mmCIF file of C-alpha atoms in Angstrom:
data_model
loop_
_atom_site.group_PDB
_atom_site.id
_atom_site.type_symbol
_atom_site.label_atom_id
_atom_site.label_comp_id
_atom_site.label_asym_id
_atom_site.label_seq_id
_atom_site.Cartn_x
_atom_site.Cartn_y
_atom_site.Cartn_z
ATOM 1 C CA MET C 1 6.594 -23.264 15.926
ATOM 2 C CA ILE C 2 6.762 -19.601 16.905
ATOM 3 C CA VAL C 3 10.316 -19.354 15.596
ATOM 4 C CA LEU C 4 9.285 -20.881 12.265
ATOM 5 C CA LYS C 5 6.382 -18.448 11.990
ATOM 6 C CA ILE C 6 8.669 -15.486 12.629
ATOM 7 C CA ILE C 7 11.160 -16.772 10.057
ATOM 8 C CA SER C 8 8.345 -17.146 7.514
ATOM 9 C CA LEU C 9 7.208 -13.578 8.167
ATOM 10 C CA ILE C 10 10.758 -12.277 7.726
ATOM 11 C CA ILE C 11 11.081 -14.156 4.434
ATOM 12 C CA TRP C 12 7.784 -12.941 2.945
ATOM 13 C CA LEU C 13 7.663 -9.454 4.429
ATOM 14 C CA VAL C 14 11.340 -8.467 4.300
ATOM 15 C CA ILE C 15 13.646 -10.683 2.263
ATOM 16 C CA ILE C 16 11.495 -11.393 -0.797
ATOM 17 C CA PRO C 17 10.234 -7.780 -1.212
ATOM 18 C CA THR C 18 13.800 -6.498 -0.833
ATOM 19 C CA CYS C 19 15.093 -8.843 -3.522
ATOM 20 C CA MET C 20 12.205 -7.865 -5.792
ATOM 21 C CA GLY C 21 13.064 -4.205 -5.219
ATOM 22 C CA LEU C 22 16.528 -4.796 -6.648
ATOM 23 C CA LEU C 23 14.985 -5.040 -10.139
ATOM 24 C CA PRO C 24 13.746 -1.426 -10.488
ATOM 25 C CA ALA C 25 16.828 -0.208 -8.588
ATOM 26 C CA ILE C 26 18.965 -1.394 -11.522
ATOM 27 C CA LEU C 27 17.435 1.360 -13.663
ATOM 28 C CA MET C 28 17.842 4.094 -11.033
ATOM 29 C CA PRO C 29 20.829 6.395 -10.362
ATOM 30 C CA GLU C 30 23.377 5.060 -7.876
ATOM 31 C CA GLN C 31 22.474 7.607 -5.190
ATOM 32 C CA GLU C 32 18.924 6.199 -5.164
ATOM 33 C CA ARG C 33 19.937 2.566 -4.665
ATOM 34 C CA THR C 34 19.599 2.797 -0.893
ATOM 35 C CA PRO C 35 18.069 0.096 1.332
ATOM 36 C CA GLY C 36 14.998 2.272 1.879
ATOM 37 C CA VAL C 37 14.359 2.844 -1.827
ATOM 38 C CA ILE C 38 14.932 -0.832 -2.594
ATOM 39 C CA PHE C 39 12.475 -1.820 0.142
ATOM 40 C CA ILE C 40 9.653 0.514 -0.906
ATOM 41 C CA SER C 41 10.280 -0.400 -4.549
ATOM 42 C CA GLY C 42 10.003 -4.048 -3.601
ATOM 43 C CA TYR C 43 6.597 -3.563 -2.024
ATOM 44 C CA THR C 44 5.446 -1.630 -5.068
ATOM 45 C CA VAL C 45 6.513 -4.489 -7.335
ATOM 46 C CA MET C 46 4.992 -7.070 -4.990
ATOM 47 C CA PHE C 47 1.607 -5.340 -4.841
ATOM 48 C CA THR C 48 1.678 -4.910 -8.621
ATOM 49 C CA LEU C 49 2.393 -8.596 -9.109
ATOM 50 C CA PHE C 50 -0.368 -9.542 -6.673
ATOM 51 C CA GLU C 51 -2.861 -7.446 -8.648
ATOM 52 C CA LEU C 52 -1.713 -8.821 -12.013
ATOM 53 C CA ILE C 53 -2.211 -12.383 -10.817
ATOM 54 C CA GLY C 54 -5.108 -11.824 -8.453
ATOM 55 C CA ILE C 55 -7.568 -9.912 -10.639
ATOM 56 C CA PRO C 56 -7.846 -12.596 -13.379
ATOM 57 C CA VAL C 57 -8.116 -15.304 -10.717
ATOM 58 C CA VAL C 58 -10.870 -13.439 -8.860
ATOM 59 C CA ILE C 59 -12.859 -12.856 -12.044
ATOM 60 C CA ALA C 60 -12.390 -16.269 -13.670
ATOM 61 C CA THR C 61 -12.635 -18.662 -10.707
ATOM 62 C CA VAL C 62 -15.456 -19.426 -8.329
ATOM 63 C CA TYR C 63 -13.914 -22.290 -6.371
ATOM 64 C CA HIS C 64 -10.315 -22.842 -5.257
ATOM 65 C CA GLY C 65 -9.385 -19.285 -6.212
ATOM 66 C CA PHE C 66 -7.258 -18.597 -3.145
ATOM 67 C CA SER C 67 -5.121 -21.705 -3.530
ATOM 68 C CA LEU C 68 -4.625 -20.975 -7.247
ATOM 69 C CA LEU C 69 -3.669 -17.362 -6.520
ATOM 70 C CA SER C 70 -1.272 -18.480 -3.781
ATOM 71 C CA ARG C 71 0.523 -20.988 -6.013
ATOM 72 C CA LEU C 72 0.899 -18.530 -8.886
ATOM 73 C CA PHE C 73 2.065 -15.748 -6.600
ATOM 74 C CA ILE C 74 4.603 -17.933 -4.795
ATOM 75 C CA VAL C 75 6.235 -19.006 -8.043
ATOM 76 C CA SER C 76 6.163 -15.521 -9.611
ATOM 77 C CA SER C 77 7.466 -13.681 -6.558
ATOM 78 C CA LEU C 78 10.270 -16.194 -6.018
ATOM 79 C CA VAL C 79 11.280 -15.877 -9.677
ATOM 80 C CA LEU C 80 11.369 -12.062 -9.489
ATOM 81 C CA ALA C 81 13.220 -12.108 -6.177
ATOM 82 C CA LEU C 82 15.792 -14.543 -7.552
ATOM 83 C CA LEU C 83 16.186 -12.462 -10.710
ATOM 84 C CA GLY C 84 16.770 -9.334 -8.648
ATOM 85 C CA ALA C 85 19.434 -10.995 -6.517
ATOM 86 C CA VAL C 86 21.193 -12.743 -9.426
ATOM 87 C CA ILE C 87 21.228 -9.725 -11.756
ATOM 88 C CA THR C 88 22.475 -7.441 -8.981
ATOM 89 C CA ALA C 89 25.235 -9.894 -8.041
ATOM 90 C CA ALA C 90 26.291 -10.228 -11.675
ATOM 91 C CA LYS C 91 26.305 -6.479 -12.284
ATOM 92 C CA ARG C 92 28.295 -5.790 -9.110
ATOM 93 C CA LYS C 93 31.195 -7.675 -10.658
ATOM 94 C CA LYS C 94 31.116 -5.120 -13.482
ATOM 95 C CA GLY C 95 31.185 -2.039 -11.247
ATOM 96 C CA TYR C 96 27.508 -1.732 -10.387
ATOM 97 C CA ARG C 97 27.119 -0.475 -6.814
ATOM 98 C CA LEU C 98 24.396 -0.132 -4.237
ATOM 99 C CA ASN C 99 24.273 2.941 -2.040
ATOM 100 C CA LEU C 100 24.445 1.084 1.256
ATOM 101 C CA TRP C 101 24.864 2.628 4.687
ATOM 102 C CA SER C 102 28.305 2.551 6.297
ATOM 103 C CA TYR C 103 29.820 3.480 9.630
ATOM 104 C CA SER C 104 31.917 6.214 7.996
ATOM 105 C CA ARG C 105 28.764 7.892 6.664
ATOM 106 C CA PHE C 106 27.198 7.658 10.105
ATOM 107 C CA GLN C 107 30.218 9.427 11.603
ATOM 108 C CA GLN C 108 29.730 12.355 9.214
ATOM 109 C CA ILE C 109 26.336 13.133 10.755
ATOM 110 C CA SER C 110 26.450 15.845 13.407
ATOM 111 C CA LEU C 111 25.542 15.159 17.021
ATOM 112 C CA GLU C 112 22.342 17.216 16.718
ATOM 113 C CA GLU C 113 21.208 15.120 13.754
ATOM 114 C CA LYS C 114 21.971 11.901 15.626
ATOM 115 C CA VAL C 115 19.897 13.078 18.592
ATOM 116 C CA CYS C 116 16.998 14.055 16.318
ATOM 117 C CA PHE C 117 17.108 10.713 14.509
ATOM 118 C CA LEU C 118 17.120 8.977 17.894
ATOM 119 C CA ILE C 119 14.032 10.943 18.972
ATOM 120 C CA PHE C 120 12.330 10.047 15.705
ATOM 121 C CA ALA C 121 13.219 6.360 16.141
ATOM 122 C CA VAL C 122 11.791 6.361 19.672
ATOM 123 C CA ILE C 123 8.517 7.869 18.396
ATOM 124 C CA VAL C 124 8.214 5.280 15.607
ATOM 125 C CA VAL C 125 9.022 2.368 17.936
ATOM 126 C CA PHE C 126 6.384 3.688 20.353
ATOM 127 C CA GLN C 127 3.817 3.840 17.532
ATOM 128 C CA MET C 128 4.664 0.300 16.460
ATOM 129 C CA TYR C 129 4.423 -0.921 20.054
ATOM 130 C CA MET C 130 1.015 0.703 20.514
ATOM 131 C CA ALA C 131 -0.222 -0.622 17.158
ATOM 132 C CA PHE C 132 0.902 -4.127 18.105
ATOM 133 C CA THR C 133 -0.394 -4.205 21.681
ATOM 134 C CA ARG C 134 -3.429 -1.900 21.408
ATOM 135 C CA ALA C 135 -5.025 -3.096 18.192
ATOM 136 C CA SER C 136 -7.951 -0.913 17.212
ATOM 137 C CA PHE C 137 -11.170 -2.444 15.909
ATOM 138 C CA ASP C 138 -13.972 -0.837 13.908
ATOM 139 C CA GLY C 139 -16.990 -1.809 11.844
ATOM 140 C CA ASP C 140 -14.982 -2.374 8.676
ATOM 141 C CA ASP C 141 -13.301 -5.359 10.294
ATOM 142 C CA ALA C 142 -16.571 -7.252 9.881
ATOM 143 C CA TYR C 143 -15.955 -7.100 6.143
ATOM 144 C CA TYR C 144 -12.252 -6.732 5.370
ATOM 145 C CA SER C 145 -10.776 -9.092 7.933
ATOM 146 C CA VAL C 146 -13.519 -11.644 7.343
ATOM 147 C CA GLN C 147 -12.880 -11.659 3.594
ATOM 148 C CA GLY C 148 -9.314 -12.741 4.269
ATOM 149 C CA LEU C 149 -10.514 -15.446 6.641
ATOM 150 C CA ILE C 150 -13.101 -16.684 4.124
ATOM 151 C CA ALA C 151 -10.417 -16.857 1.439
ATOM 152 C CA GLN C 152 -8.330 -19.075 3.690
ATOM 153 C CA GLN C 153 -11.065 -21.320 5.054
ATOM 154 C CA HIS C 154 -13.316 -21.695 2.005
ATOM 155 C CA ASP C 155 -10.700 -21.252 -0.746
ATOM 156 C CA THR C 156 -12.836 -18.745 -2.606
ATOM 157 C CA LEU C 157 -12.429 -15.048 -3.359
ATOM 158 C CA TYR C 158 -15.231 -12.522 -2.844
ATOM 159 C CA ARG C 159 -17.935 -15.149 -3.514
ATOM 160 C CA ILE C 160 -19.297 -15.341 0.048
ATOM 161 C CA ASN C 161 -21.072 -12.507 1.838
ATOM 162 C CA PRO C 162 -19.188 -11.887 5.128
ATOM 163 C CA ASN C 163 -22.350 -10.537 6.755
ATOM 164 C CA THR C 164 -24.434 -13.668 6.159
ATOM 165 C CA GLY C 165 -21.909 -16.390 5.377
ATOM 166 C CA ARG C 166 -23.887 -17.369 2.295
ATOM 167 C CA SER C 167 -22.749 -17.655 -1.298
ATOM 168 C CA SER C 168 -23.245 -14.537 -3.367
ATOM 169 C CA PRO C 169 -22.362 -13.121 -6.780
ATOM 170 C CA LEU C 170 -18.923 -11.572 -7.174
ATOM 171 C CA ASP C 171 -18.625 -8.508 -4.940
ATOM 172 C CA VAL C 172 -17.483 -6.194 -7.722
ATOM 173 C CA ARG C 173 -17.077 -3.157 -5.489
ATOM 174 C CA HIS C 174 -14.322 -4.808 -3.442
ATOM 175 C CA ALA C 175 -13.170 -7.705 -5.611
ATOM 176 C CA MET C 176 -10.262 -5.883 -7.242
ATOM 177 C CA ALA C 177 -8.881 -4.454 -3.975
ATOM 178 C CA LEU C 178 -6.932 -7.459 -2.785
ATOM 179 C CA ILE C 179 -5.178 -6.345 0.378
ATOM 180 C CA PRO C 180 -7.322 -8.600 2.625
ATOM 181 C CA VAL C 181 -6.385 -11.514 0.354
ATOM 182 C CA TRP C 182 -2.707 -10.533 0.518
ATOM 183 C CA GLU C 183 -2.915 -10.555 4.322
ATOM 184 C CA ALA C 184 -4.591 -13.960 4.149
ATOM 185 C CA PHE C 185 -1.751 -15.159 1.909
ATOM 186 C CA ILE C 186 0.865 -13.966 4.408
ATOM 187 C CA GLY C 187 -1.116 -15.747 7.109
ATOM 188 C CA GLU C 188 -1.189 -18.931 5.052
ATOM 189 C CA MET C 189 2.571 -18.809 4.478
ATOM 190 C CA SER C 190 3.353 -18.202 8.146
ATOM 191 C CA GLY C 191 0.604 -20.282 9.767
ATOM 192 C CA ILE C 192 -0.871 -17.220 11.496
ATOM 193 C CA HIS C 193 -4.562 -16.288 11.570
ATOM 194 C CA PRO C 194 -5.379 -13.588 8.948
ATOM 195 C CA THR C 195 -6.912 -11.314 11.586
ATOM 196 C CA ILE C 196 -3.702 -11.419 13.610
ATOM 197 C CA ILE C 197 -1.738 -10.633 10.455
ATOM 198 C CA ALA C 198 -3.972 -7.648 9.766
ATOM 199 C CA HIS C 199 -4.133 -6.194 13.257
ATOM 200 C CA SER C 200 -0.764 -7.066 14.753
ATOM 201 C CA VAL C 201 1.754 -7.933 12.034
ATOM 202 C CA ALA C 202 0.862 -5.571 9.178
ATOM 203 C CA PRO C 203 1.472 -2.382 11.247
ATOM 204 C CA LEU C 204 5.017 -3.567 12.022
ATOM 205 C CA ILE C 205 5.757 -3.421 8.281
ATOM 206 C CA LEU C 206 3.434 -0.719 6.955
ATOM 207 C CA LEU C 207 4.420 1.905 9.541
ATOM 208 C CA PRO C 208 8.173 1.778 8.748
ATOM 209 C CA LEU C 209 7.303 1.536 5.045
ATOM 210 C CA THR C 210 5.352 4.793 5.276
ATOM 211 C CA TYR C 211 8.149 6.616 7.075
ATOM 212 C CA MET C 212 10.682 5.393 4.499
ATOM 213 C CA VAL C 213 8.629 7.162 1.822
ATOM 214 C CA TYR C 214 8.436 10.333 3.931
ATOM 215 C CA PHE C 215 12.187 10.169 4.475
ATOM 216 C CA ARG C 216 12.795 10.062 0.731
ATOM 217 C CA ILE C 217 10.432 13.001 0.242
ATOM 218 C CA GLY C 218 12.330 14.892 2.944
ATOM 219 C CA GLU C 219 15.614 14.240 1.135
ATOM 220 C CA LYS C 220 14.203 15.858 -2.001
ATOM 221 C CA LEU C 221 12.586 18.803 -0.217
ATOM 222 C CA PHE C 222 15.670 19.591 1.883
ATOM 223 C CA ASP C 223 18.354 18.857 -0.680
ATOM 224 C CA GLY C 224 21.332 20.940 0.430
ATOM 225 C CA LYS C 225 19.966 21.154 3.990
ATOM 226 C CA LYS C 226 20.381 17.572 5.144
ATOM 227 C CA ASP C 227 20.376 18.640 8.777
ATOM 228 C CA MET C 228 16.673 19.490 8.416
ATOM 229 C CA ILE C 229 15.657 15.945 7.446
ATOM 230 C CA PRO C 230 15.557 14.471 10.996
ATOM 231 C CA VAL C 231 13.537 17.476 12.183
ATOM 232 C CA PHE C 232 11.144 16.949 9.259
ATOM 233 C CA MET C 233 10.756 13.286 10.210
ATOM 234 C CA ILE C 234 10.014 14.148 13.843
ATOM 235 C CA ILE C 235 7.337 16.601 12.717
ATOM 236 C CA MET C 236 5.787 14.007 10.392
ATOM 237 C CA ALA C 237 5.768 11.404 13.178
ATOM 238 C CA LEU C 238 4.092 13.856 15.551
ATOM 239 C CA PHE C 239 1.526 14.732 12.882
ATOM 240 C CA GLN C 240 0.668 11.049 12.675
ATOM 241 C CA MET C 241 0.301 10.751 16.450
ATOM 242 C CA PHE C 242 -1.893 13.814 16.876
ATOM 243 C CA GLY C 243 -3.719 13.763 13.540
ATOM 244 C CA ASN C 244 -6.806 12.027 14.879
ATOM 245 C CA VAL C 245 -8.936 15.151 14.469
ATOM 246 C CA SER C 246 -11.410 13.146 12.400
ATOM 247 C CA ILE C 247 -12.066 9.494 11.618
ATOM 248 C CA TYR C 248 -11.313 10.296 7.968
ATOM 249 C CA THR C 249 -7.746 11.650 8.170
ATOM 250 C CA ASN C 250 -4.877 9.598 6.777
ATOM 251 C CA GLU C 251 -3.194 9.845 10.206
ATOM 252 C CA THR C 252 -6.187 8.149 11.814
ATOM 253 C CA PHE C 253 -6.111 5.379 9.241
ATOM 254 C CA LEU C 254 -2.351 4.881 9.562
ATOM 255 C CA LEU C 255 -2.358 4.284 13.311
ATOM 256 C CA THR C 256 -5.815 2.761 13.903
ATOM 257 C CA ARG C 257 -6.607 1.011 10.603
ATOM 258 C CA THR C 258 -3.121 0.360 9.286
ATOM 259 C CA TRP C 259 -4.075 -2.903 7.579
ATOM 260 C CA GLN C 260 -6.933 -1.448 5.516
ATOM 261 C CA GLY C 261 -6.637 -0.429 1.891
ATOM 262 C CA LYS C 262 -7.603 3.188 2.526
ATOM 263 C CA SER C 263 -4.634 3.523 4.858
ATOM 264 C CA VAL C 264 -2.243 2.077 2.281
ATOM 265 C CA ALA C 265 -3.665 4.426 -0.364
ATOM 266 C CA GLY C 266 -3.339 7.581 1.714
ATOM 267 C CA ASN C 267 -0.045 6.836 3.431
ATOM 268 C CA PHE C 268 1.924 4.873 0.845
ATOM 269 C CA ILE C 269 0.516 5.146 -2.673
ATOM 270 C CA ILE C 270 -0.128 8.910 -2.846
ATOM 271 C CA PRO C 271 3.156 9.941 -1.136
ATOM 272 C CA MET C 272 5.014 7.580 -3.473
ATOM 273 C CA VAL C 273 3.667 9.486 -6.492
ATOM 274 C CA PHE C 274 5.013 12.737 -5.037
ATOM 275 C CA TRP C 275 8.398 11.146 -4.298
ATOM 276 C CA ILE C 276 8.737 9.805 -7.841
ATOM 277 C CA PHE C 277 8.001 13.194 -9.399
ATOM 278 C CA LEU C 278 10.306 14.997 -6.975
ATOM 279 C CA SER C 279 13.021 12.534 -7.982
ATOM 280 C CA LEU C 280 12.370 12.959 -11.691
ATOM 281 C CA PHE C 281 12.588 16.718 -11.769
ATOM 282 C CA GLU C 282 15.050 17.676 -9.062
ATOM 283 C CA LYS C 283 17.888 20.107 -9.803
ATOM 284 C CA LYS C 284 18.278 19.912 -13.524
ATOM 285 C CA ASP C 285 17.654 22.045 -16.566
ATOM 286 C CA ASN C 286 17.218 19.168 -18.977
ATOM 287 C CA TRP C 287 15.584 16.196 -17.320
ATOM 288 C CA SER C 288 15.746 13.974 -20.381
ATOM 289 C CA LYS C 289 19.547 13.845 -20.154
ATOM 290 C CA LYS C 290 19.543 12.436 -16.650
ATOM 291 C CA GLN C 291 20.351 8.750 -16.488
ATOM 292 C CA GLY C 292 18.067 6.584 -14.412
ATOM 293 C CA ASN C 293 14.733 8.172 -15.328
ATOM 294 C CA ALA C 294 13.466 4.928 -16.846
ATOM 295 C CA GLY C 295 13.429 3.321 -13.419
ATOM 296 C CA TYR C 296 11.198 6.058 -12.032
ATOM 297 C CA TRP C 297 8.710 5.864 -14.911
ATOM 298 C CA ILE C 298 8.523 2.077 -14.610
ATOM 299 C CA MET C 299 8.006 2.449 -10.863
ATOM 300 C CA LEU C 300 5.224 4.958 -11.516
ATOM 301 C CA ALA C 301 3.508 2.566 -13.912
ATOM 302 C CA CYS C 302 3.739 -0.217 -11.326
ATOM 303 C CA LEU C 303 2.472 2.116 -8.630
ATOM 304 C CA ASN C 304 -0.583 3.089 -10.674
ATOM 305 C CA LEU C 305 -1.579 -0.566 -10.765
ATOM 306 C CA ALA C 306 -0.389 -1.401 -7.241
ATOM 307 C CA ALA C 307 -2.803 1.280 -6.009
ATOM 308 C CA GLY C 308 -5.571 -1.173 -6.841
ATOM 309 C CA VAL C 309 -4.494 -3.486 -4.048
ATOM 310 C CA SER C 310 -5.715 -0.840 -1.590
ATOM 311 C CA SER C 311 -8.912 0.374 -3.276
ATOM 312 C CA SER C 312 -10.366 1.010 -6.702
ATOM 313 C CA LEU C 313 -10.583 4.714 -5.920
ATOM 314 C CA ALA C 314 -6.837 4.823 -5.231
ATOM 315 C CA VAL C 315 -6.190 3.865 -8.867
ATOM 316 C CA LEU C 316 -8.116 6.918 -10.049
ATOM 317 C CA LEU C 317 -6.436 9.169 -7.496
ATOM 318 C CA SER C 318 -2.915 8.063 -8.406
ATOM 319 C CA ALA C 319 -3.643 8.399 -12.129
ATOM 320 C CA LEU C 320 -5.165 11.879 -11.706
ATOM 321 C CA LEU C 321 -2.245 12.952 -9.538
ATOM 322 C CA THR C 322 0.166 11.593 -12.139
ATOM 323 C CA ALA C 323 -1.609 13.542 -14.876
ATOM 324 C CA GLY C 324 -1.709 16.770 -12.854
ATOM 325 C CA LEU C 325 1.940 16.673 -11.847
ATOM 326 C CA ALA C 326 2.950 15.685 -15.372
ATOM 327 C CA VAL C 327 1.169 18.721 -16.830
ATOM 328 C CA LEU C 328 2.811 20.958 -14.240
ATOM 329 C CA PHE C 329 6.300 19.718 -15.017
ATOM 330 C CA ALA C 330 5.724 19.534 -18.766
ATOM 331 C CA VAL C 331 4.934 23.252 -18.693
ATOM 332 C CA LYS C 332 7.940 23.917 -16.454
ATOM 333 C CA GLU C 333 10.347 21.926 -18.647
ATOM 334 C CA ARG C 334 8.571 22.845 -21.911
ATOM 335 C CA ARG C 335 8.693 19.238 -23.020
ATOM 336 C CA PHE C 336 5.758 17.346 -24.484
ATOM 337 C CA SER C 337 7.611 14.066 -23.931
ATOM 338 C CA VAL C 338 6.878 14.359 -20.208
ATOM 339 C CA LEU C 339 3.189 13.943 -21.003
ATOM 340 C CA VAL C 340 3.971 10.958 -23.231
ATOM 341 C CA TRP C 341 5.852 9.158 -20.464
ATOM 342 C CA ALA C 342 3.155 10.041 -17.932
ATOM 343 C CA GLY C 343 0.480 8.772 -20.303
ATOM 344 C CA LEU C 344 2.319 5.470 -20.733
ATOM 345 C CA SER C 345 2.615 5.116 -16.950
ATOM 346 C CA CYS C 346 -1.169 5.509 -16.666
ATOM 347 C CA ILE C 347 -1.923 2.616 -19.041
ATOM 348 C CA PRO C 348 -2.166 0.128 -16.120
ATOM 349 C CA SER C 349 -4.671 2.467 -14.435
ATOM 350 C CA ALA C 350 -6.749 2.622 -17.618
ATOM 351 C CA ALA C 351 -6.696 -1.171 -17.927
ATOM 352 C CA TYR C 352 -7.760 -1.495 -14.289
ATOM 353 C CA VAL C 353 -10.665 0.943 -14.701
ATOM 354 C CA LEU C 354 -11.785 -0.705 -17.944
ATOM 355 C CA THR C 355 -11.754 -4.124 -16.273
ATOM 356 C CA TYR C 356 -13.764 -2.740 -13.365
ATOM 357 C CA LEU C 357 -16.383 -1.274 -15.718
ATOM 358 C CA VAL C 358 -16.678 -4.512 -17.678
ATOM 359 C CA ILE C 359 -17.202 -6.801 -14.677
ATOM 360 C CA SER C 360 -19.540 -4.301 -12.993
ATOM 361 C CA ARG C 361 -21.844 -4.540 -16.018
#
């Protein structure tokens, strides 16, 4: 049974998101089609899909909402994963290539870089070990973790008050932030209790996911100085370990409340926005001539909706950050079309906010 549960977790937390990430990678430049980019793209697509399916189900159903959401999400995610794998395989026969790691590339790294990467890996493994064996609990668990458990046991979504156990009207404030339901879904697929998924399993995925985003940001910031990237990653990992100067810092949320939406918003969604814009406007005089920009803009649009899986506020933050960075780069590039593309990428955010306002009335 334990082996089957582990296999199920690998399928739903690694294989399916990776295959889904192959879809946006098709529209990106070859140098960006790395395993890390494909993986973080896959989670962006997966969270977007979960919001697209989950929000209508939450609003329209009172009973059997969780089972309906699970069935729709299983079919949709498998279809997207299969499409990603099939299209990539077909295009590879026509010269399409992924930027995969190889032993020859590893040999090109200097000894100092290898040592620094090893130190960084040890720090991350230590953080994952501590997150897995020293699970932290706080008052929010009485709501977030219980909502996932209620979804599983009562087959309803945000229609029962976790504090009393009684039926209640739709909890509009939290109903559109579906990360507890996603954790309950992973628990349902693997046969593991949702609380265990949240406290013990989620950190094993969300911690590496966060550092993959930071690694991509480091590649953009230190372009031409690749030897600085492992040092940058060590510094970021140490910041996370010693950033508990307040209960409100993103470092505190990453290591003590990894499974909560606020942690996903601060450590995945917001850094992803920065990475996308750094990728769009790196080292070029005329950005519109660069092939592969469509993939980034589509990813940004998905991200602005995927932010809703963490919290409703994250949708506003990602949209405002998109608008601010777009204005900055539109002025830099002297191109109004930047604002047009940024505006189109914020349409999912606008739809999310409008839906929130309607159901809150």
